[in-house]
PDB file of C-alpha atoms in Angstrom:
ATOM      1  CA  MET A   1      -6.248  21.949  19.154  1.00 52.00           C
ATOM      2  CA  ARG A   2      -2.858  20.775  18.549  1.00 53.00           C
ATOM      3  CA  ASP A   3      -3.752  17.357  18.320  1.00 60.00           C
ATOM      4  CA  ASN A   4      -6.669  17.833  16.211  1.00 65.00           C
ATOM      5  CA  ARG A   5      -3.984  19.345  13.685  1.00 71.00           C
ATOM      6  CA  HIS A   6      -1.886  16.493  13.779  1.00 72.00           C
ATOM      7  CA  HIS A   7      -5.275  14.089  13.245  1.00 77.00           C
ATOM      8  CA  LEU A   8      -6.077  16.116  10.276  1.00 80.00           C
ATOM      9  CA  ALA A   9      -2.398  16.364   8.874  1.00 83.00           C
ATOM     10  CA  GLY A  10      -2.663  12.453   9.468  1.00 83.00           C
ATOM     11  CA  TYR A  11      -5.706  12.386   7.673  1.00 83.00           C
ATOM     12  CA  LEU A  12      -4.521  13.886   4.456  1.00 86.00           C
ATOM     13  CA  ALA A  13      -1.334  12.133   4.460  1.00 87.00           C
ATOM     14  CA  LEU A  14      -3.169   8.727   4.774  1.00 87.00           C
ATOM     15  CA  GLY A  15      -6.204   9.669   2.577  1.00 85.00           C
ATOM     16  CA  GLY A  16      -3.322  11.028  -0.207  1.00 87.00           C
ATOM     17  CA  ALA A  17      -1.174   7.450   0.094  1.00 87.00           C
ATOM     18  CA  ALA A  18      -4.334   5.505  -0.559  1.00 83.00           C
ATOM     19  CA  SER A  19      -5.453   7.795  -3.427  1.00 84.00           C
ATOM     20  CA  ILE A  20      -2.238   7.150  -5.188  1.00 85.00           C
ATOM     21  CA  TRP A  21      -2.110   3.813  -5.009  1.00 78.00           C
ATOM     22  CA  GLY A  22      -5.665   3.507  -6.511  1.00 76.00           C
ATOM     23  CA  GLY A  23      -4.317   5.798  -9.634  1.00 77.00           C
ATOM     24  CA  MET A  24      -1.136   3.508  -9.418  1.00 77.00           C
ATOM     25  CA  TYR A  25      -3.186   0.525 -11.365  1.00 69.00           C
ATOM     26  CA  VAL A  26      -3.844   2.397 -14.269  1.00 74.00           C
ATOM     27  CA  VAL A  27      -0.109   3.079 -14.756  1.00 81.00           C
ATOM     28  CA  SER A  28       0.781  -0.762 -13.564  1.00 77.00           C
ATOM     29  CA  LYS A  29      -1.768  -2.191 -16.018  1.00 73.00           C
ATOM     30  CA  TYR A  30       0.440  -0.525 -18.886  1.00 80.00           C
ATOM     31  CA  ALA A  31       3.789  -1.059 -17.475  1.00 84.00           C
ATOM     32  CA  LEU A  32       3.176  -4.943 -17.041  1.00 79.00           C
ATOM     33  CA  ASP A  33       2.042  -5.357 -20.664  1.00 82.00           C
ATOM     34  CA  PHE A  34       6.251  -5.332 -20.927  1.00 89.00           C
ATOM     35  CA  ILE A  35       7.838  -5.980 -17.619  1.00 88.00           C
ATOM     36  CA  PRO A  36       6.813  -9.118 -15.158  1.00 87.00           C
ATOM     37  CA  PRO A  37       5.485  -7.980 -11.978  1.00 84.00           C
ATOM     38  CA  PHE A  38       8.931  -9.061  -9.918  1.00 89.00           C
ATOM     39  CA  THR A  39      10.901  -7.491 -12.170  1.00 92.00           C
ATOM     40  CA  LEU A  40       8.805  -3.964 -11.886  1.00 89.00           C
ATOM     41  CA  LEU A  41       8.232  -4.184  -8.186  1.00 90.00           C
ATOM     42  CA  TRP A  42      12.125  -3.984  -8.234  1.00 93.00           C
ATOM     43  CA  LEU A  43      12.428  -1.375 -10.478  1.00 93.00           C
ATOM     44  CA  ARG A  44       9.959   0.612  -8.416  1.00 90.00           C
ATOM     45  CA  TYR A  45      11.882   0.044  -5.169  1.00 93.00           C
ATOM     46  CA  LEU A  46      15.337   0.754  -6.905  1.00 94.00           C
ATOM     47  CA  VAL A  47      14.232   4.158  -7.762  1.00 93.00           C
ATOM     48  CA  GLY A  48      12.223   4.976  -4.947  1.00 91.00           C
ATOM     49  CA  PHE A  49      14.751   4.207  -2.608  1.00 93.00           C
ATOM     50  CA  ALA A  50      17.247   6.300  -4.627  1.00 93.00           C
ATOM     51  CA  VAL A  51      15.143   9.257  -4.045  1.00 91.00           C
ATOM     52  CA  LEU A  52      14.400   8.681  -0.127  1.00 89.00           C
ATOM     53  CA  TRP A  53      17.913   7.901   0.259  1.00 90.00           C
ATOM     54  CA  ALA A  54      19.043  11.431  -1.451  1.00 89.00           C
ATOM     55  CA  LEU A  55      16.768  13.185   1.086  1.00 85.00           C
ATOM     56  CA  VAL A  56      18.005  11.117   4.150  1.00 84.00           C
ATOM     57  CA  VAL A  57      21.428  12.220   3.259  1.00 85.00           C
ATOM     58  CA  ARG A  58      20.373  15.897   2.897  1.00 83.00           C
ATOM     59  CA  VAL A  59      18.066  16.122   6.268  1.00 76.00           C
ATOM     60  CA  GLY A  60      21.479  14.603   7.877  1.00 73.00           C
ATOM     61  CA  LEU A  61      19.198  11.227   9.065  1.00 68.00           C
ATOM     62  CA  VAL A  62      22.300   8.872   7.945  1.00 63.00           C
ATOM     63  CA  GLN A  63      22.527   6.092  10.578  1.00 64.00           C
ATOM     64  CA  PRO A  64      23.640   2.672  11.257  1.00 53.00           C
ATOM     65  CA  PHE A  65      20.559   1.835  13.008  1.00 59.00           C
ATOM     66  CA  ALA A  66      22.125  -1.848  13.737  1.00 60.00           C
ATOM     67  CA  ARG A  67      20.148  -2.173  17.057  1.00 67.00           C
ATOM     68  CA  ASP A  68      16.986  -2.283  14.886  1.00 73.00           C
ATOM     69  CA  ARG A  69      17.707  -3.513  11.661  1.00 81.00           C
ATOM     70  CA  ARG A  70      15.669  -6.720  12.500  1.00 85.00           C
ATOM     71  CA  THR A  71      12.647  -4.321  12.680  1.00 85.00           C
ATOM     72  CA  PHE A  72      13.316  -2.316   9.272  1.00 88.00           C
ATOM     73  CA  MET A  73      13.916  -5.973   7.442  1.00 90.00           C
ATOM     74  CA  ALA A  74      10.458  -6.927   8.907  1.00 90.00           C
ATOM     75  CA  ILE A  75       8.880  -4.298   7.468  1.00 91.00           C
ATOM     76  CA  GLY A  76      10.282  -4.488   4.115  1.00 92.00           C
ATOM     77  CA  PHE A  77      10.053  -8.302   3.943  1.00 94.00           C
ATOM     78  CA  ILE A  78       6.626  -8.704   5.370  1.00 91.00           C
ATOM     79  CA  GLY A  79       5.129  -5.599   3.595  1.00 86.00           C
ATOM     80  CA  TYR A  80       6.990  -4.326   0.697  1.00 87.00           C
ATOM     81  CA  PHE A  81       8.150  -7.588  -0.644  1.00 91.00           C
ATOM     82  CA  VAL A  82       5.295 -10.221   0.719  1.00 92.00           C
ATOM     83  CA  SER A  83       2.430  -8.339   0.907  1.00 89.00           C
ATOM     84  CA  VAL A  84       2.987  -6.399  -2.637  1.00 83.00           C
ATOM     85  CA  GLY A  85       4.381  -9.460  -4.335  1.00 83.00           C
ATOM     86  CA  LEU A  86       1.319 -11.418  -3.310  1.00 85.00           C
ATOM     87  CA  GLN A  87      -0.876  -8.726  -4.803  1.00 79.00           C
ATOM     88  CA  PHE A  88       0.722  -8.566  -8.165  1.00 73.00           C
ATOM     89  CA  ILE A  89       0.231 -12.583  -7.941  1.00 77.00           C
ATOM     90  CA  GLY A  90      -3.080 -12.939  -6.756  1.00 77.00           C
ATOM     91  CA  THR A  91      -4.360 -10.242  -9.330  1.00 69.00           C
ATOM     92  CA  ARG A  92      -2.550 -12.302 -12.342  1.00 69.00           C
ATOM     93  CA  LEU A  93      -4.301 -15.509 -11.254  1.00 73.00           C
ATOM     94  CA  SER A  94      -7.406 -14.537 -10.295  1.00 66.00           C
ATOM     95  CA  SER A  95      -9.446 -11.130 -11.324  1.00 57.00           C
ATOM     96  CA  ALA A  96      -9.302  -7.367 -10.507  1.00 56.00           C
ATOM     97  CA  HIS A  97     -12.827  -7.312  -8.853  1.00 52.00           C
ATOM     98  CA  MET A  98     -11.725 -10.250  -6.206  1.00 58.00           C
ATOM     99  CA  GLY A  99      -8.499  -8.291  -5.909  1.00 60.00           C
ATOM    100  CA  ALA A 100     -10.015  -5.113  -4.941  1.00 60.00           C
ATOM    101  CA  ILE A 101     -12.632  -7.283  -2.171  1.00 59.00           C
ATOM    102  CA  LEU A 102     -10.049  -9.153  -0.850  1.00 62.00           C
ATOM    103  CA  THR A 103      -7.157  -6.790  -0.126  1.00 65.00           C
ATOM    104  CA  SER A 104      -9.896  -4.303   0.882  1.00 66.00           C
ATOM    105  CA  ALA A 105     -10.108  -6.787   4.174  1.00 67.00           C
ATOM    106  CA  SER A 106      -6.827  -5.039   5.217  1.00 73.00           C
ATOM    107  CA  PRO A 107      -8.127  -2.615   7.884  1.00 72.00           C
ATOM    108  CA  ALA A 108     -10.121  -5.419   9.460  1.00 71.00           C
ATOM    109  CA  PHE A 109      -7.074  -6.825  10.018  1.00 75.00           C
ATOM    110  CA  ILE A 110      -5.193  -3.998  11.462  1.00 76.00           C
ATOM    111  CA  ILE A 111      -7.636  -3.243  13.788  1.00 75.00           C
ATOM    112  CA  ILE A 112      -7.019  -6.829  15.342  1.00 74.00           C
ATOM    113  CA  PHE A 113      -3.311  -6.713  14.965  1.00 79.00           C
ATOM    114  CA  ALA A 114      -3.521  -3.107  16.652  1.00 78.00           C
ATOM    115  CA  ARG A 115      -5.455  -4.435  19.483  1.00 78.00           C
ATOM    116  CA  ALA A 116      -2.912  -7.151  19.819  1.00 78.00           C
ATOM    117  CA  MET A 117       0.622  -5.704  19.235  1.00 80.00           C
ATOM    118  CA  LEU A 118      -0.208  -1.636  20.037  1.00 75.00           C
ATOM    119  CA  GLY A 119      -3.239  -2.073  22.899  1.00 77.00           C
ATOM    120  CA  GLU A 120      -5.284   0.412  21.127  1.00 72.00           C
ATOM    121  CA  ARG A 121      -8.874   0.401  22.410  1.00 74.00           C
ATOM    122  CA  LEU A 122     -11.643  -0.821  19.987  1.00 69.00           C
ATOM    123  CA  ASN A 123     -14.871   1.663  20.213  1.00 72.00           C
ATOM    124  CA  LEU A 124     -18.073   1.030  18.108  1.00 76.00           C
ATOM    125  CA  ARG A 125     -17.061   3.664  16.150  1.00 73.00           C
ATOM    126  CA  LYS A 126     -13.838   2.269  15.043  1.00 69.00           C
ATOM    127  CA  VAL A 127     -15.774  -1.209  14.029  1.00 76.00           C
ATOM    128  CA  GLY A 128     -18.974   0.740  12.239  1.00 77.00           C
ATOM    129  CA  SER A 129     -16.428   2.569  10.030  1.00 73.00           C
ATOM    130  CA  VAL A 130     -14.837  -0.771   9.032  1.00 73.00           C
ATOM    131  CA  CYS A 131     -17.959  -2.089   8.312  1.00 79.00           C
ATOM    132  CA  LEU A 132     -19.317   0.443   6.418  1.00 78.00           C
ATOM    133  CA  ALA A 133     -16.381   0.909   4.598  1.00 71.00           C
ATOM    134  CA  THR A 134     -16.463  -2.809   3.723  1.00 72.00           C
ATOM    135  CA  ALA A 135     -19.864  -2.718   2.534  1.00 78.00           C
ATOM    136  CA  GLY A 136     -19.243   0.320   0.135  1.00 73.00           C
ATOM    137  CA  VAL A 137     -16.014  -1.704  -1.328  1.00 67.00           C
ATOM    138  CA  LEU A 138     -18.731  -4.501  -2.024  1.00 70.00           C
ATOM    139  CA  ILE A 139     -20.917  -2.038  -3.465  1.00 75.00           C
ATOM    140  CA  VAL A 140     -18.398  -0.567  -5.501  1.00 63.00           C
ATOM    141  CA  VAL A 141     -16.686  -3.594  -6.758  1.00 59.00           C
ATOM    142  CA  GLY A 142     -19.790  -5.879  -7.102  1.00 60.00           C
ATOM    143  CA  TRP A 143     -19.458  -9.717  -6.491  1.00 52.00           C
ATOM    144  CA  GLU A 144     -18.958 -11.233  -9.720  1.00 48.00           C
ATOM    145  CA  GLY A 145     -18.092 -14.812 -10.554  1.00 46.00           C
ATOM    146  CA  SER A 146     -14.517 -14.624 -11.963  1.00 46.00           C
ATOM    147  CA  GLY A 147     -14.352 -18.207 -13.025  1.00 49.00           C
ATOM    148  CA  SER A 148     -13.317 -21.330 -11.218  1.00 52.00           C
ATOM    149  CA  GLY A 149     -10.447 -23.676 -10.667  1.00 63.00           C
ATOM    150  CA  ASN A 150      -7.289 -24.282  -9.022  1.00 73.00           C
ATOM    151  CA  ARG A 151      -5.824 -21.060 -10.567  1.00 74.00           C
ATOM    152  CA  VAL A 152      -8.233 -18.715  -9.382  1.00 69.00           C
ATOM    153  CA  LEU A 153      -8.434 -20.247  -5.637  1.00 73.00           C
ATOM    154  CA  LEU A 154      -4.745 -19.941  -5.572  1.00 81.00           C
ATOM    155  CA  GLY A 155      -4.678 -16.527  -6.904  1.00 77.00           C
ATOM    156  CA  ASN A 156      -7.912 -15.752  -3.904  1.00 72.00           C
ATOM    157  CA  ILE A 157      -5.545 -17.152  -1.491  1.00 80.00           C
ATOM    158  CA  ALA A 158      -2.635 -14.929  -2.302  1.00 83.00           C
ATOM    159  CA  LEU A 159      -4.547 -12.114  -2.353  1.00 78.00           C
ATOM    160  CA  LEU A 160      -6.167 -12.940   1.408  1.00 78.00           C
ATOM    161  CA  GLY A 161      -2.699 -13.105   2.443  1.00 84.00           C
ATOM    162  CA  ALA A 162      -1.596  -9.651   0.895  1.00 84.00           C
ATOM    163  CA  ALA A 163      -4.151  -8.267   2.879  1.00 81.00           C
ATOM    164  CA  VAL A 164      -3.097  -9.931   6.176  1.00 83.00           C
ATOM    165  CA  THR A 165       0.221  -9.277   5.660  1.00 90.00           C
ATOM    166  CA  TRP A 166      -0.237  -5.551   4.773  1.00 84.00           C
ATOM    167  CA  ALA A 167      -2.188  -5.095   8.140  1.00 83.00           C
ATOM    168  CA  LEU A 168       0.936  -6.016   9.464  1.00 88.00           C
ATOM    169  CA  LEU A 169       3.134  -4.107   8.168  1.00 86.00           C
ATOM    170  CA  SER A 170       0.930  -1.009   8.958  1.00 83.00           C
ATOM    171  CA  VAL A 171       1.231  -1.989  12.690  1.00 86.00           C
ATOM    172  CA  LEU A 172       4.937  -2.776  12.434  1.00 87.00           C
ATOM    173  CA  ALA A 173       5.262   1.020  11.165  1.00 84.00           C
ATOM    174  CA  ARG A 174       2.832   2.437  13.481  1.00 81.00           C
ATOM    175  CA  ARG A 175       5.143   0.906  16.365  1.00 84.00           C
ATOM    176  CA  ALA A 176       8.244   1.998  14.417  1.00 84.00           C
ATOM    177  CA  SER A 177       7.258   5.280  14.373  1.00 80.00           C
ATOM    178  CA  ILE A 178       7.439   5.654  17.894  1.00 80.00           C
ATOM    179  CA  THR A 179      11.286   5.942  17.887  1.00 81.00           C
ATOM    180  CA  TYR A 180      12.203   6.907  13.882  1.00 82.00           C
ATOM    181  CA  SER A 181      10.698   9.133  11.537  1.00 81.00           C
ATOM    182  CA  PRO A 182       8.759   8.223   8.643  1.00 82.00           C
ATOM    183  CA  LEU A 183      11.361   9.048   6.187  1.00 83.00           C
ATOM    184  CA  VAL A 184      13.855   6.598   8.117  1.00 85.00           C
ATOM    185  CA  ILE A 185      11.564   3.937   8.372  1.00 85.00           C
ATOM    186  CA  THR A 186      10.080   4.040   4.527  1.00 85.00           C
ATOM    187  CA  THR A 187      13.948   4.455   3.232  1.00 88.00           C
ATOM    188  CA  TYR A 188      15.429   1.320   5.039  1.00 88.00           C
ATOM    189  CA  ALA A 189      12.574  -0.447   4.812  1.00 90.00           C
ATOM    190  CA  ILE A 190      12.444  -0.253   0.859  1.00 91.00           C
ATOM    191  CA  PHE A 191      16.301  -0.431   0.775  1.00 92.00           C
ATOM    192  CA  TRP A 192      15.583  -4.185   2.257  1.00 93.00           C
ATOM    193  CA  ALA A 193      12.862  -4.814  -0.153  1.00 93.00           C
ATOM    194  CA  CYS A 194      14.555  -4.107  -2.678  1.00 94.00           C
ATOM    195  CA  LEU A 195      17.230  -6.799  -1.611  1.00 94.00           C
ATOM    196  CA  PHE A 196      14.563  -9.377  -0.990  1.00 95.00           C
ATOM    197  CA  THR A 197      12.860  -8.950  -4.594  1.00 94.00           C
ATOM    198  CA  THR A 198      15.996  -9.468  -6.318  1.00 95.00           C
ATOM    199  CA  PRO A 199      16.024 -13.350  -6.353  1.00 95.00           C
ATOM    200  CA  ALA A 200      12.300 -13.358  -7.066  1.00 92.00           C
ATOM    201  CA  MET A 201      13.390 -10.791 -10.127  1.00 93.00           C
ATOM    202  CA  VAL A 202      15.867 -13.352 -11.660  1.00 93.00           C
ATOM    203  CA  LEU A 203      14.078 -16.297 -11.267  1.00 93.00           C
ATOM    204  CA  GLU A 204      11.383 -14.717 -13.400  1.00 91.00           C
ATOM    205  CA  TRP A 205      13.898 -13.767 -15.986  1.00 90.00           C
ATOM    206  CA  GLN A 206      13.772 -17.737 -16.932  1.00 88.00           C
ATOM    207  CA  PHE A 207       9.863 -17.597 -17.626  1.00 87.00           C
ATOM    208  CA  MET A 208       8.705 -13.989 -18.406  1.00 87.00           C
ATOM    209  CA  PRO A 209      10.975 -12.057 -20.984  1.00 85.00           C
ATOM    210  CA  VAL A 210      11.328  -7.987 -20.353  1.00 86.00           C
ATOM    211  CA  THR A 211      10.175  -6.013 -23.513  1.00 87.00           C
ATOM    212  CA  GLY A 212       9.366  -2.729 -24.741  1.00 86.00           C
ATOM    213  CA  LEU A 213      12.542  -0.958 -23.291  1.00 84.00           C
ATOM    214  CA  ASP A 214      12.922   1.298 -25.754  1.00 86.00           C
ATOM    215  CA  ARG A 215       9.749   2.772 -25.216  1.00 89.00           C
ATOM    216  CA  PRO A 216       9.669   6.261 -23.348  1.00 89.00           C
ATOM    217  CA  LEU A 217       6.261   6.331 -22.074  1.00 90.00           C
ATOM    218  CA  LEU A 218       7.387   2.763 -20.265  1.00 91.00           C
ATOM    219  CA  TRP A 219      10.184   4.621 -18.593  1.00 91.00           C
ATOM    220  CA  LEU A 220       8.056   7.367 -17.461  1.00 92.00           C
ATOM    221  CA  ALA A 221       5.619   4.762 -15.946  1.00 89.00           C
ATOM    222  CA  VAL A 222       8.386   3.164 -14.149  1.00 91.00           C
ATOM    223  CA  LEU A 223       9.637   6.803 -12.716  1.00 92.00           C
ATOM    224  CA  TYR A 224       6.290   7.569 -11.879  1.00 90.00           C
ATOM    225  CA  LEU A 225       5.752   3.968  -9.708  1.00 89.00           C
ATOM    226  CA  GLY A 226       9.027   4.764  -8.353  1.00 91.00           C
ATOM    227  CA  VAL A 227       9.243   8.196  -7.205  1.00 91.00           C
ATOM    228  CA  VAL A 228       5.101   8.934  -6.640  1.00 91.00           C
ATOM    229  CA  ALA A 229       3.736   5.779  -5.886  1.00 86.00           C
ATOM    230  CA  THR A 230       6.830   4.120  -3.780  1.00 85.00           C
ATOM    231  CA  ALA A 231       8.494   6.661  -2.155  1.00 87.00           C
ATOM    232  CA  GLY A 232       5.948   9.407  -2.318  1.00 86.00           C
ATOM    233  CA  ALA A 233       2.873   7.225  -0.855  1.00 87.00           C
ATOM    234  CA  PHE A 234       4.771   4.957   1.371  1.00 81.00           C
ATOM    235  CA  PHE A 235       6.158   7.647   3.051  1.00 85.00           C
ATOM    236  CA  LEU A 236       2.821   9.527   3.216  1.00 87.00           C
ATOM    237  CA  TRP A 237       1.446   6.137   4.799  1.00 83.00           C
ATOM    238  CA  ASN A 238       4.149   5.912   7.633  1.00 80.00           C
ATOM    239  CA  LYS A 239       3.595   9.333   8.392  1.00 83.00           C
ATOM    240  CA  GLY A 240       0.014   8.914   8.384  1.00 85.00           C
ATOM    241  CA  LEU A 241       0.183   6.344  10.768  1.00 79.00           C
ATOM    242  CA  GLN A 242       2.291   8.035  13.260  1.00 79.00           C
ATOM    243  CA  LEU A 243       0.359  10.988  13.604  1.00 82.00           C
ATOM    244  CA  VAL A 244      -3.174   8.651  14.066  1.00 80.00           C
ATOM    245  CA  GLU A 245      -3.871   5.414  15.588  1.00 75.00           C
ATOM    246  CA  ALA A 246      -3.435   2.328  13.340  1.00 72.00           C
ATOM    247  CA  SER A 247      -6.940   1.216  13.639  1.00 66.00           C
ATOM    248  CA  VAL A 248      -8.425   4.537  12.595  1.00 71.00           C
ATOM    249  CA  GLY A 249      -5.721   5.333   9.761  1.00 71.00           C
ATOM    250  CA  SER A 250      -7.111   1.890   8.355  1.00 70.00           C
ATOM    251  CA  VAL A 251     -10.257   3.208   7.031  1.00 72.00           C
ATOM    252  CA  PHE A 252      -8.594   5.217   4.663  1.00 79.00           C
ATOM    253  CA  PHE A 253      -6.684   2.385   2.733  1.00 74.00           C
ATOM    254  CA  PHE A 254     -10.601   1.791   1.475  1.00 71.00           C
ATOM    255  CA  LEU A 255     -10.302   4.976  -0.965  1.00 77.00           C
ATOM    256  CA  GLN A 256      -7.491   2.887  -3.062  1.00 75.00           C
ATOM    257  CA  PRO A 257     -10.269   0.954  -5.098  1.00 70.00           C
ATOM    258  CA  VAL A 258     -12.578   3.727  -5.429  1.00 73.00           C
ATOM    259  CA  VAL A 259      -9.835   6.134  -6.679  1.00 77.00           C
ATOM    260  CA  GLY A 260      -8.592   3.119  -9.205  1.00 72.00           C
ATOM    261  CA  ALA A 261     -12.054   2.975 -10.520  1.00 70.00           C
ATOM    262  CA  PHE A 262     -12.249   6.286 -11.193  1.00 75.00           C
ATOM    263  CA  LEU A 263      -9.259   6.753 -12.682  1.00 74.00           C
ATOM    264  CA  GLY A 264     -10.211   3.621 -14.589  1.00 70.00           C
ATOM    265  CA  TRP A 265     -13.015   5.426 -16.267  1.00 72.00           C
ATOM    266  CA  LEU A 266     -11.694   8.588 -16.516  1.00 76.00           C
ATOM    267  CA  ILE A 267      -8.398   7.556 -18.536  1.00 73.00           C
ATOM    268  CA  LEU A 268      -9.181   4.148 -19.470  1.00 65.00           C
ATOM    269  CA  GLY A 269     -12.837   4.208 -20.654  1.00 70.00           C
ATOM    270  CA  GLU A 270     -13.928   1.575 -18.135  1.00 64.00           C
ATOM    271  CA  HIS A 271     -17.818   1.853 -17.244  1.00 66.00           C
ATOM    272  CA  LEU A 272     -18.751   3.116 -13.981  1.00 64.00           C
ATOM    273  CA  GLY A 273     -22.512   2.199 -13.051  1.00 70.00           C
ATOM    274  CA  ALA A 274     -24.442   3.409 -10.134  1.00 75.00           C
ATOM    275  CA  SER A 275     -23.136   1.294  -7.815  1.00 72.00           C
ATOM    276  CA  PHE A 276     -19.610   3.137  -8.251  1.00 65.00           C
ATOM    277  CA  PHE A 277     -21.138   6.071  -6.879  1.00 75.00           C
ATOM    278  CA  ILE A 278     -23.520   4.588  -4.145  1.00 80.00           C
ATOM    279  CA  GLY A 279     -20.455   2.272  -2.898  1.00 73.00           C
ATOM    280  CA  GLY A 280     -18.365   5.648  -3.192  1.00 68.00           C
ATOM    281  CA  SER A 281     -20.496   7.659  -0.842  1.00 77.00           C
ATOM    282  CA  VAL A 282     -20.871   4.739   1.469  1.00 78.00           C
ATOM    283  CA  ILE A 283     -16.821   4.541   1.992  1.00 70.00           C
ATOM    284  CA  LEU A 284     -16.855   8.361   2.047  1.00 69.00           C
ATOM    285  CA  ALA A 285     -19.031   8.350   4.937  1.00 76.00           C
ATOM    286  CA  ALA A 286     -17.110   5.848   6.747  1.00 72.00           C
ATOM    287  CA  VAL A 287     -13.894   7.930   6.281  1.00 65.00           C
ATOM    288  CA  LEU A 288     -16.136  10.655   7.891  1.00 67.00           C
ATOM    289  CA  LEU A 289     -17.118   8.894  10.656  1.00 70.00           C
ATOM    290  CA  VAL A 290     -13.756   7.695  11.713  1.00 60.00           C
ATOM    291  CA  SER A 291     -12.147  11.496  11.078  1.00 57.00           C
ATOM    292  CA  LEU A 292     -14.981  13.009  13.396  1.00 59.00           C
ATOM    293  CA  PRO A 293     -12.980  14.585  16.589  1.00 55.00           C
ATOM    294  CA  SER A 294     -13.871  12.652  19.406  1.00 55.00           C
ATOM    295  CA  ARG A 295     -15.830  14.099  22.439  1.00 50.00           C
ATOM    296  CA  ALA A 296     -13.495  13.829  25.367  1.00 43.00           C
TER     297      ALA A 296
END
């Protein structure tokens, strides 16, 4: 019974994180009109770290963690800097449709890394749920031509790299959760991610200026991205991975494009066809399949 409660809490945390990230694209679409990608990413991490550090101090978890500095650096670099940075770059060079398709490949890579690095066992239900959810994403997003040429090819390669590195992040966070709380993992990893993002941000200023700083709505968007989509969602994702196996939790990542598409329709007036509702139902069925308690 206790394990079932832990699993339910993990499912809710992972579903909440994926849903927040799905809604994040609506806010980011507005913010990126004024702030370049890596500058926006740096602001997200700065705000997110400030919030998380205040919580770490409040609950008395401040420690040097010198022996595991490399673990936090790896999570911050691979997941929060490289993966999210590649996602920004890939979406900019390719298309939103291809971004949703290729980054949604993360759960398949999570299963591979979880097997290789954590020794998690594979079963038919885990593999079947990932395949089912992948089919749902393809139905929701559709497979439309997004153009041709080197620009799109480089964008698609970047998006695939984002999927692989996010999967590696998820497994690293799962392994670190054996020793540290999700709050500590998220806080220290974001600290390092902020440092890694700084040179990219400074270089970016040479080509892409920052505008619109006199717009209150823009600062509200930055605060939302930092507090909710970074501090809150990263903590929920790491918390969920502490409570359930990485290969099981990976399926919840598929909720991200569904929520993003729904909020795009609700807030931005984007069109949703029958494919959204059919594919969304398939994804929810996959989540239900992997969430059902096993018959021991």
